[in-house]
Short mmCIF file of C-alpha atoms and ligand atoms in Angstrom, two decimals:
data_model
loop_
_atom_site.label_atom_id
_atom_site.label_comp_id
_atom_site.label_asym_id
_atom_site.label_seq_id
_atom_site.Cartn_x
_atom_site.Cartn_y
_atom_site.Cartn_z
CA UNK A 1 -14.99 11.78 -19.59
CA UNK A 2 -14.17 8.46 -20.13
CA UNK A 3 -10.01 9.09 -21.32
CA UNK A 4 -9.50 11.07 -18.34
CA UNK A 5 -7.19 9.61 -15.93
CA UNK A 6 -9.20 8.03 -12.99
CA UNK A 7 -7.22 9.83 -10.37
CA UNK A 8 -5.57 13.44 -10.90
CA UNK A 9 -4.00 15.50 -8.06
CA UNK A 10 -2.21 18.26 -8.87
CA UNK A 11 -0.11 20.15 -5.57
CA UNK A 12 -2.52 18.45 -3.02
CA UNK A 13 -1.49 20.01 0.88
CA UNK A 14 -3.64 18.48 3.88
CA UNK A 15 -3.27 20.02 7.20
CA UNK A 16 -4.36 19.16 9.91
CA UNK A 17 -4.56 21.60 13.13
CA UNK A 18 -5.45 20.24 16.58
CA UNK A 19 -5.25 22.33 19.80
CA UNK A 20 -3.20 21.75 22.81
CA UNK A 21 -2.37 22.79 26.39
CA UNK A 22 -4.02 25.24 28.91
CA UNK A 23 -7.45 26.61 27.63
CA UNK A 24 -6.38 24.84 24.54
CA UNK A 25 -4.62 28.06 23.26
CA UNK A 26 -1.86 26.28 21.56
CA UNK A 27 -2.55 25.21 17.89
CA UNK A 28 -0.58 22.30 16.75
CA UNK A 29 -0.35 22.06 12.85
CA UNK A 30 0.43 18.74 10.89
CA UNK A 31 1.26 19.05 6.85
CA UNK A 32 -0.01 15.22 6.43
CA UNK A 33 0.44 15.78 2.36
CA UNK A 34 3.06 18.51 1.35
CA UNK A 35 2.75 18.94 -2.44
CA UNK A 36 1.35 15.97 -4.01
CA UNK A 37 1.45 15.07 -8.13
CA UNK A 38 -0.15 11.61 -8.72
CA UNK A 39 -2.09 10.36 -11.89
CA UNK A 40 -3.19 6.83 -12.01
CA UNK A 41 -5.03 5.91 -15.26
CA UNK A 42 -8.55 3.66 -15.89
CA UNK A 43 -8.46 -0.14 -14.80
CA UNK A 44 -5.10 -0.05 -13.07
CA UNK A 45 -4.17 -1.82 -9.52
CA UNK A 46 -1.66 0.81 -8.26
CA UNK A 47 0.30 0.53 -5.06
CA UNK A 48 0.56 3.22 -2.56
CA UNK A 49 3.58 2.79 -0.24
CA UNK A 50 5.30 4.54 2.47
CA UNK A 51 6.54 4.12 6.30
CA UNK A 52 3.45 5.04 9.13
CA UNK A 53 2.74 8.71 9.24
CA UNK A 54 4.08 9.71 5.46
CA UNK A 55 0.08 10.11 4.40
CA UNK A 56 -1.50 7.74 2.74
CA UNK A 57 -4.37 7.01 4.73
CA UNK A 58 -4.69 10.65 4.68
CA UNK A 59 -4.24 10.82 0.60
CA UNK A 60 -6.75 8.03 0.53
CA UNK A 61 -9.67 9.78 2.57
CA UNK A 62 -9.32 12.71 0.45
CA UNK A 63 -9.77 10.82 -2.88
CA UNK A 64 -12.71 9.08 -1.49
CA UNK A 65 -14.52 12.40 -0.16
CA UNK A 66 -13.84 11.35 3.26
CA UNK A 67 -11.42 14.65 4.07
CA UNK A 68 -11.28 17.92 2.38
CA UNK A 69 -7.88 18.97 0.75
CA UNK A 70 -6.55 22.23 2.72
CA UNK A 71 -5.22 23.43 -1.12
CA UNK A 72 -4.33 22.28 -4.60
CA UNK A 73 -6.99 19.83 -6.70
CA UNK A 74 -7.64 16.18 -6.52
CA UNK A 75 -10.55 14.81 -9.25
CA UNK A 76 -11.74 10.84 -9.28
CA UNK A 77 -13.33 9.67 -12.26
CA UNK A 78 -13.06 13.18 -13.90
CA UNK A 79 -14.85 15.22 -10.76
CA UNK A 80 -13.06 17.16 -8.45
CA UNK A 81 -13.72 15.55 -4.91
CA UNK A 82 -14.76 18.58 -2.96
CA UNK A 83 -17.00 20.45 -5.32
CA UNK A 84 -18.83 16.99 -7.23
CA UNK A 85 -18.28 14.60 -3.92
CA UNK A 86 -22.16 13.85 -3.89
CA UNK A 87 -21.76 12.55 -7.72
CA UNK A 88 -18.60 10.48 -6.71
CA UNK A 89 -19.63 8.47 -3.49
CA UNK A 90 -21.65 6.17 -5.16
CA UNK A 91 -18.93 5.56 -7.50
CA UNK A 92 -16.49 4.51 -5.05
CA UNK A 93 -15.74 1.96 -2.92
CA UNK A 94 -13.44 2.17 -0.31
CA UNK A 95 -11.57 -0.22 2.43
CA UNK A 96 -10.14 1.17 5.42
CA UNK A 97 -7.62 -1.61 7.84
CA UNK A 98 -8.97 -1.62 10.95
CA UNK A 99 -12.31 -2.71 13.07
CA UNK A 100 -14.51 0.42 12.28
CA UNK A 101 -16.86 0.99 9.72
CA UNK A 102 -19.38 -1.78 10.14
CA UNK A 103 -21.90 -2.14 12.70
CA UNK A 104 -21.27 -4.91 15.26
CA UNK A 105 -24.56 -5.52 17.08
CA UNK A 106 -26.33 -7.07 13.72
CA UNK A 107 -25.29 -9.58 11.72
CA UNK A 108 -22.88 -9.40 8.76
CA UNK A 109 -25.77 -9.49 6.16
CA UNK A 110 -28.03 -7.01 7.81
CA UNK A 111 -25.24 -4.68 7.80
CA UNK A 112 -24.47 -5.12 4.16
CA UNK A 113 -28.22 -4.53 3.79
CA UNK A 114 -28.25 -1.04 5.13
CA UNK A 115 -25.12 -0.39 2.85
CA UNK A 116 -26.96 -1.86 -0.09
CA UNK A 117 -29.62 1.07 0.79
CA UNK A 118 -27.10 3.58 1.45
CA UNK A 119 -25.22 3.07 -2.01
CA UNK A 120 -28.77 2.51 -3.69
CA UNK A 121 -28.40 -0.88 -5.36
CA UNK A 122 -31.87 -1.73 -6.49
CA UNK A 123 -33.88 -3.67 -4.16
CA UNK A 124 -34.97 -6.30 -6.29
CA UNK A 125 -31.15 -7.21 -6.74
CA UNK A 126 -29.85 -6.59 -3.36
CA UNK A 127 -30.90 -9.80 -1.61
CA UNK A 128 -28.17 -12.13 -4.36
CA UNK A 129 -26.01 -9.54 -4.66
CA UNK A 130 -25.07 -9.74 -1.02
CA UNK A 131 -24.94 -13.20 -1.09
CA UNK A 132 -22.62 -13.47 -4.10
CA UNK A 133 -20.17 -10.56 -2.27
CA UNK A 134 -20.17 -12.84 0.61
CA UNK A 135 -19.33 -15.61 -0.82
CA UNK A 136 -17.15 -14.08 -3.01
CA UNK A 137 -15.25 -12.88 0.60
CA UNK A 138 -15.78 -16.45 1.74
CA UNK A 139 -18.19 -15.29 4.47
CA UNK A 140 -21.20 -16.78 3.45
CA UNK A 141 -21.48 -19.26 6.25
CA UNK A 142 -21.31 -16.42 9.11
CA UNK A 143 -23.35 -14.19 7.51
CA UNK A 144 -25.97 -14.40 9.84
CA UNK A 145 -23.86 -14.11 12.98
CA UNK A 146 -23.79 -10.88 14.88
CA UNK A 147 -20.58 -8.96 13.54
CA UNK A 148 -19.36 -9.05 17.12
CA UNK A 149 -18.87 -12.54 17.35
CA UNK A 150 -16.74 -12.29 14.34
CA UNK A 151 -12.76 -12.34 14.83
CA UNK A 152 -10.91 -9.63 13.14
CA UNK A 153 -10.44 -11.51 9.79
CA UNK A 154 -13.73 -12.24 9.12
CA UNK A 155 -14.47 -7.95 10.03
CA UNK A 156 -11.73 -7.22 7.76
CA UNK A 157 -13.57 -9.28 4.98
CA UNK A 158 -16.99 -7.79 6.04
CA UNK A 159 -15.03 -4.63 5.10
CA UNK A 160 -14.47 -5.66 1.46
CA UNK A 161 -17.64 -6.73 1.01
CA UNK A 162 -18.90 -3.78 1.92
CA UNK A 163 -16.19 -1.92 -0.26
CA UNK A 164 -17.77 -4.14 -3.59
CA UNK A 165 -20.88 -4.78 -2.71
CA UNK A 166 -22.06 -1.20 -5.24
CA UNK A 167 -19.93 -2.63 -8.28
CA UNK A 168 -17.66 0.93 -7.43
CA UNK A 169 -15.45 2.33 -10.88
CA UNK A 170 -12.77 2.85 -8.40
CA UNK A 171 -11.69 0.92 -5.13
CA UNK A 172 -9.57 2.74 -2.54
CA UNK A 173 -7.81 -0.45 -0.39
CA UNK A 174 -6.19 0.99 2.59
CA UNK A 175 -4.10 -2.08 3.80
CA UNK A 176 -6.50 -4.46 2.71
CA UNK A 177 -4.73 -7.59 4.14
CA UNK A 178 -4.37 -6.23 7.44
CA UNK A 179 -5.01 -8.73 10.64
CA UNK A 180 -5.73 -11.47 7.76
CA UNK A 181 -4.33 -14.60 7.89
CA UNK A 182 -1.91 -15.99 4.95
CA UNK A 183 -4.75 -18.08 3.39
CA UNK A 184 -7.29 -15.12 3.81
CA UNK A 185 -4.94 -12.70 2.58
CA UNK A 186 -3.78 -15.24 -0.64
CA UNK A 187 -7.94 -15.22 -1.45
CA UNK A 188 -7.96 -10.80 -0.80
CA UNK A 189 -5.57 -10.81 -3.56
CA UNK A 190 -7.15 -12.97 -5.66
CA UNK A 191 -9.99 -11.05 -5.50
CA UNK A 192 -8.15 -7.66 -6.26
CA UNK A 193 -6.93 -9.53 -9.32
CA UNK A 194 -10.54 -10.30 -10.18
CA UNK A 195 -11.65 -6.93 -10.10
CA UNK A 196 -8.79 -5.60 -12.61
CA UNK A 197 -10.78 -7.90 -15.10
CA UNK A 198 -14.07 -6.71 -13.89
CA UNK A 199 -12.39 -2.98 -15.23
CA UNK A 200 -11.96 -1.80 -11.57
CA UNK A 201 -9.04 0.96 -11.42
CA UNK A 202 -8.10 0.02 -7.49
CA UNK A 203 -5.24 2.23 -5.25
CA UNK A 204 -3.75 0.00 -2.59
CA UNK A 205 -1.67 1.15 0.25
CA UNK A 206 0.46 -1.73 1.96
CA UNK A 207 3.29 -2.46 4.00
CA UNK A 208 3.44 -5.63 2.27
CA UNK A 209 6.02 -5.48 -0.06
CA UNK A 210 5.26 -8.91 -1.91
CA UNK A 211 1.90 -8.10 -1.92
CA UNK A 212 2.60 -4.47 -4.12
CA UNK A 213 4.83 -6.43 -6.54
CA UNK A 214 2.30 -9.27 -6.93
CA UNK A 215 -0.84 -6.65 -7.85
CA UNK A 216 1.12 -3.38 -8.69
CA UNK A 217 2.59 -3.18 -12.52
CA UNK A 218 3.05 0.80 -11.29
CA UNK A 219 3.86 2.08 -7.38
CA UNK A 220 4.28 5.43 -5.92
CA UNK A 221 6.17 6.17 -2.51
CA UNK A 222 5.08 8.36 0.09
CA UNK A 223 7.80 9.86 2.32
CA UNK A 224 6.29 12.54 4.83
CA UNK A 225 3.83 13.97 2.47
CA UNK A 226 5.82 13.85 -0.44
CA UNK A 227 5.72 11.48 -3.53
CA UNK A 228 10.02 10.25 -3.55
CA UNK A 229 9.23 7.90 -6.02
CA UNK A 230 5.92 7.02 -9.16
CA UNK A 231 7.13 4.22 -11.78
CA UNK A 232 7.09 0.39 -12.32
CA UNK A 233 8.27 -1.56 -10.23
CA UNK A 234 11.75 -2.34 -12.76
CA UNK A 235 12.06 1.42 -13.32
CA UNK A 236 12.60 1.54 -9.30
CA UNK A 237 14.85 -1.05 -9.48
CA UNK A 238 17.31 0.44 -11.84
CA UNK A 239 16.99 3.73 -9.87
CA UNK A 240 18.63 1.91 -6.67
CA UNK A 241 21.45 0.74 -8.49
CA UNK A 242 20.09 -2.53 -10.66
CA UNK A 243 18.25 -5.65 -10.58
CA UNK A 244 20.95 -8.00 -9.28
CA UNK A 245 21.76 -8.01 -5.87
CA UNK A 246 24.60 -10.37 -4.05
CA UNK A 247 24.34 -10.71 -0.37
CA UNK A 248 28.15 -11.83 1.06
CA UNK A 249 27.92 -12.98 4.84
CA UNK A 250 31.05 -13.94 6.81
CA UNK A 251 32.56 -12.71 10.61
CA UNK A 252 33.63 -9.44 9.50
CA UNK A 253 35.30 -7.92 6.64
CA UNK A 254 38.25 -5.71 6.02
CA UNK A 255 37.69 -1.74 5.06
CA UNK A 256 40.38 -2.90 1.36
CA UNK A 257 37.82 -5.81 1.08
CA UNK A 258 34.71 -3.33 1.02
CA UNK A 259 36.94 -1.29 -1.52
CA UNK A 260 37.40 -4.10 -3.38
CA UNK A 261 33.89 -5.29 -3.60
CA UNK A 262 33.18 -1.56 -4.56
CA UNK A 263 35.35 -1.59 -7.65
CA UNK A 264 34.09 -4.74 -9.07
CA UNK A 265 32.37 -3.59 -12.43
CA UNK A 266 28.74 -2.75 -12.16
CA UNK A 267 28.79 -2.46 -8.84
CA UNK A 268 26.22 0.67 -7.63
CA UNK A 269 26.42 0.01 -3.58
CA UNK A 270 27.41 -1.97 -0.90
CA UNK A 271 25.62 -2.12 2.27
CA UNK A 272 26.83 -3.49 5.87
CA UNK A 273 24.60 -4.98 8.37
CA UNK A 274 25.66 -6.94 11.58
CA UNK A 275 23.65 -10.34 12.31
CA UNK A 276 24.91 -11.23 15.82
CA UNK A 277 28.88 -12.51 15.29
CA UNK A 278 28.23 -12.03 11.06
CA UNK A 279 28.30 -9.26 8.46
CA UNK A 280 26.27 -9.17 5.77
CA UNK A 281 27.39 -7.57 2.61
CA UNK A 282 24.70 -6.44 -0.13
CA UNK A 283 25.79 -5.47 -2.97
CA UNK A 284 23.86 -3.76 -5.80
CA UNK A 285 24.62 -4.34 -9.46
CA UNK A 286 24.03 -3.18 -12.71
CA UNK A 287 25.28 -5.23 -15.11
CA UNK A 288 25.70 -9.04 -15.79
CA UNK A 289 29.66 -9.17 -15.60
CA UNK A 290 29.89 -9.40 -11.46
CA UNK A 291 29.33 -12.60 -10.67
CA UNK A 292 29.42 -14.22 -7.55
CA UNK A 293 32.36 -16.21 -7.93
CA UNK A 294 33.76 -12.70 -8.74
CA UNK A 295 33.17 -11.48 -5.53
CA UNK A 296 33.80 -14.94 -3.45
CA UNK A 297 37.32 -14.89 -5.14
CA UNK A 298 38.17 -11.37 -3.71
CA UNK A 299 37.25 -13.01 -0.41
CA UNK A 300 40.17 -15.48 0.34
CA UNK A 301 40.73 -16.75 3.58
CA UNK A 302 37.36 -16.24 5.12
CA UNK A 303 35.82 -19.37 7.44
CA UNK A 304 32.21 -20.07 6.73
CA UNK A 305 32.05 -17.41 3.86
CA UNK A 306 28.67 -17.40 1.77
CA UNK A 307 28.02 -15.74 -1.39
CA UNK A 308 24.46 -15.74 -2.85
CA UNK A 309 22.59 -14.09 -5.80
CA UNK A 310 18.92 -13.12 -5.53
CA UNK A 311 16.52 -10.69 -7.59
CA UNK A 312 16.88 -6.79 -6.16
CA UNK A 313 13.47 -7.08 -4.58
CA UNK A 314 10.67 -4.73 -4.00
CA UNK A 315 11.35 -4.59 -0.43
CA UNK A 316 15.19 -3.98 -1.02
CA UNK A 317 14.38 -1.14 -3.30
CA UNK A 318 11.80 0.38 -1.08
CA UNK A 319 14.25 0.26 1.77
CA UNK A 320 16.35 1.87 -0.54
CA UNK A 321 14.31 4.39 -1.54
CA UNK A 322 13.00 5.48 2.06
CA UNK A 323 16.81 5.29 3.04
CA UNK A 324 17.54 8.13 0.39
CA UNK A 325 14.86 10.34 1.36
CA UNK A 326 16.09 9.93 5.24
CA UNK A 327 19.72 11.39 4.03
N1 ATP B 401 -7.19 13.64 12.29
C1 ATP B 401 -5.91 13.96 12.40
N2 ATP B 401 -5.53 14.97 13.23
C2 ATP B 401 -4.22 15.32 13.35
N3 ATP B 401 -3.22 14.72 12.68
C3 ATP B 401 -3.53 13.72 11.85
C4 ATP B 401 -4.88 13.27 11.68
N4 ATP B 401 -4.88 12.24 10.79
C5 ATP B 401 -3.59 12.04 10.43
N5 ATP B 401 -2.79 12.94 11.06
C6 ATP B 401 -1.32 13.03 10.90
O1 ATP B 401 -1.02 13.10 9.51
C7 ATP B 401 0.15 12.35 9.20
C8 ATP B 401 -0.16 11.30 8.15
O2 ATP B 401 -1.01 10.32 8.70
P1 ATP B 401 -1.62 9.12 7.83
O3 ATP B 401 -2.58 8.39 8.68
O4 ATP B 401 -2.13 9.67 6.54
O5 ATP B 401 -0.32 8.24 7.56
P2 ATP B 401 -0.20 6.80 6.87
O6 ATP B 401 0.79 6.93 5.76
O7 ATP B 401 -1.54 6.27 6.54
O8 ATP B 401 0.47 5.93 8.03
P3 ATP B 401 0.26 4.37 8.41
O9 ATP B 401 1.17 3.59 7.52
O10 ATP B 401 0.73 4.32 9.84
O11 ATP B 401 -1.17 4.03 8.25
C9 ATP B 401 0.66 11.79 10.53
O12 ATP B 401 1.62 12.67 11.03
C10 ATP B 401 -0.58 11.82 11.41
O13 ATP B 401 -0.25 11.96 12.76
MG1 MG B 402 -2.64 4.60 7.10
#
């Protein structure tokens, strides 16, 4: 069991069917996952992205036994999750965004007591245990406070604890740094990187982009339940046209400047976008030759003209990627 990937869906459709109008005769039917091919191997972080609605959170539930697949296979760890769920929900930890999923009227520790039960950690270890998850969440000195009195930080890291608390093989994050703040959300990642060493394989959805190139070696994109997109992050890159990018801002441009820009070797796209009174040119390249005094010298004559080089960056290709898959 122990080569098989950690995740494995093969043609995985989700529907979901809710009923509408007068004596609720009108069935309205969702495809939340249309199709999906995903295999993510033992001990790796990978990143789950996608705009709202494309179905990850939906993806997610299923792997973690939360949702039934309407056809086609998914298997965690080896078992399928519909037939051997029972075997795989101790085995899993998951973190859904969001304030649900703990109790509020008791305090943080009493609720990670009745998970401790739930997940059957023995009882002679569950008393450290919990405290070493919360301090590991840096929630050690509220432990005792009723969850309600807790902002939505401190929930969110009650939530982690809670997702770690079992020692899971496999960690479903759904937006894990959601409603934390920066310092909170540096220390989340930390501990994501923490549990790659412990062997963890993790999946983490995110519309951070920084935060899926800092943890993510390998990301998939989700586009209205379709994968448009499973490699490394510089595989992605070169598939949007290259790892360079120069961004050219002045008040306008001329349509024989564009073409100009366009012809320079290398060159894979250039993109306009209007910032109040400037234009901002972005141009993707694939090769070292274009530099940017290339491109400021086909740019005489312009007041105030700047030409910078930065990285292609996850967030660029993303856009990129999303932006294909709209066309
Ligand atoms: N219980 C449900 N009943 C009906 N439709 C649902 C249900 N859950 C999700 N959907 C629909 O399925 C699609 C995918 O939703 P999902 O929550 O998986 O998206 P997501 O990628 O997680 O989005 P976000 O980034 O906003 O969290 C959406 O169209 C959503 O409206
Ligand atoms: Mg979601």
């Amino acid at each position: 069991m122990s080569d098989s990937p950690a995740i494995e869906v093969r043609d995985l459709v989700r529907v979901f069917e809710s009923r509408k109008g007068f004596l609720f005769n009108e069935v309205n039917r969702t495809q939340a996952l249309k199709g999906v091919d995903l295999t993510v191997e033992p001990g790796e972080i990978f990143g789950l992205l996608g705009p709202n609605g494309a179905g990850k959170t939906t993806l997610v539930k299923i792997l973690s036994t939360l949702l039934l697949p309407t056809s086609g296979t998914a298997r965690v760890l080896g078992h399928d999750v519909a037939r051997d769920a029972d075997w795989l929900r101790p085995r899993i930890g998951l973190v859904l965004g969001g304030e649900r999923g703990v109790y509020t009227r008791i305090s943080g520790r009493e609720n990670l007591r009745y998970f401790a039960d739930l997940y059957g950690v023995p009882p002679g270890e569950r008393e450290p245990r919990i405290q070493a998850v919360l301090e590991r969440v840096d929630l050690a000195s509220a432990a005792d406070r009723r969850v309600e009195e807790y902002s939505r930080g401190m929930k969110q890291k009650l939530h982690i604890a809670r997702g770690i608390l079992h020692r899971p093989s496999i960690l479903f994050l759904d937006e894990p740094t959601i409603g934390l703040d920066p310092k909170s959300a540096r220390e989340t990642r930390k501990l994501v990187r923490s549990l790659e060493g412990d062997g963890v394989t993790i999946l983490l959805t995110t519309h951070y982009m920084f935060e899926a190139e800092e943890l993510c070696p390998r990301l998939a994109v989700l586009s209205k339940g379709r994968i448009v997109a499973n490699d490394t992050v510089d595989a992605l890159r070169h598939r949007v046209g290259g790892d360079r990018t120069i961004e050219v801002e002045a008040y306008g441009f001329e349509d024989r400047e564009h073409a100009a820009l366009r012809a320079l070797p290398g060159v894979s796209k250039v993109a306009s976008e209007e910032f109040g009174p400037r234009v901002r040119l972005t141009l993707r390249i694939r090769t070292l030759e274009t530099t940017p005094a290339h491109v400021a010298a086909l740019l005489p004559g312009h007041p105030e003209l700047s030409v910078r080089e930065r990285r292609t960056s996850l967030e660029d290709v993303y856009l990129d990627l999303v932006e294909e898959e709209a066309t």
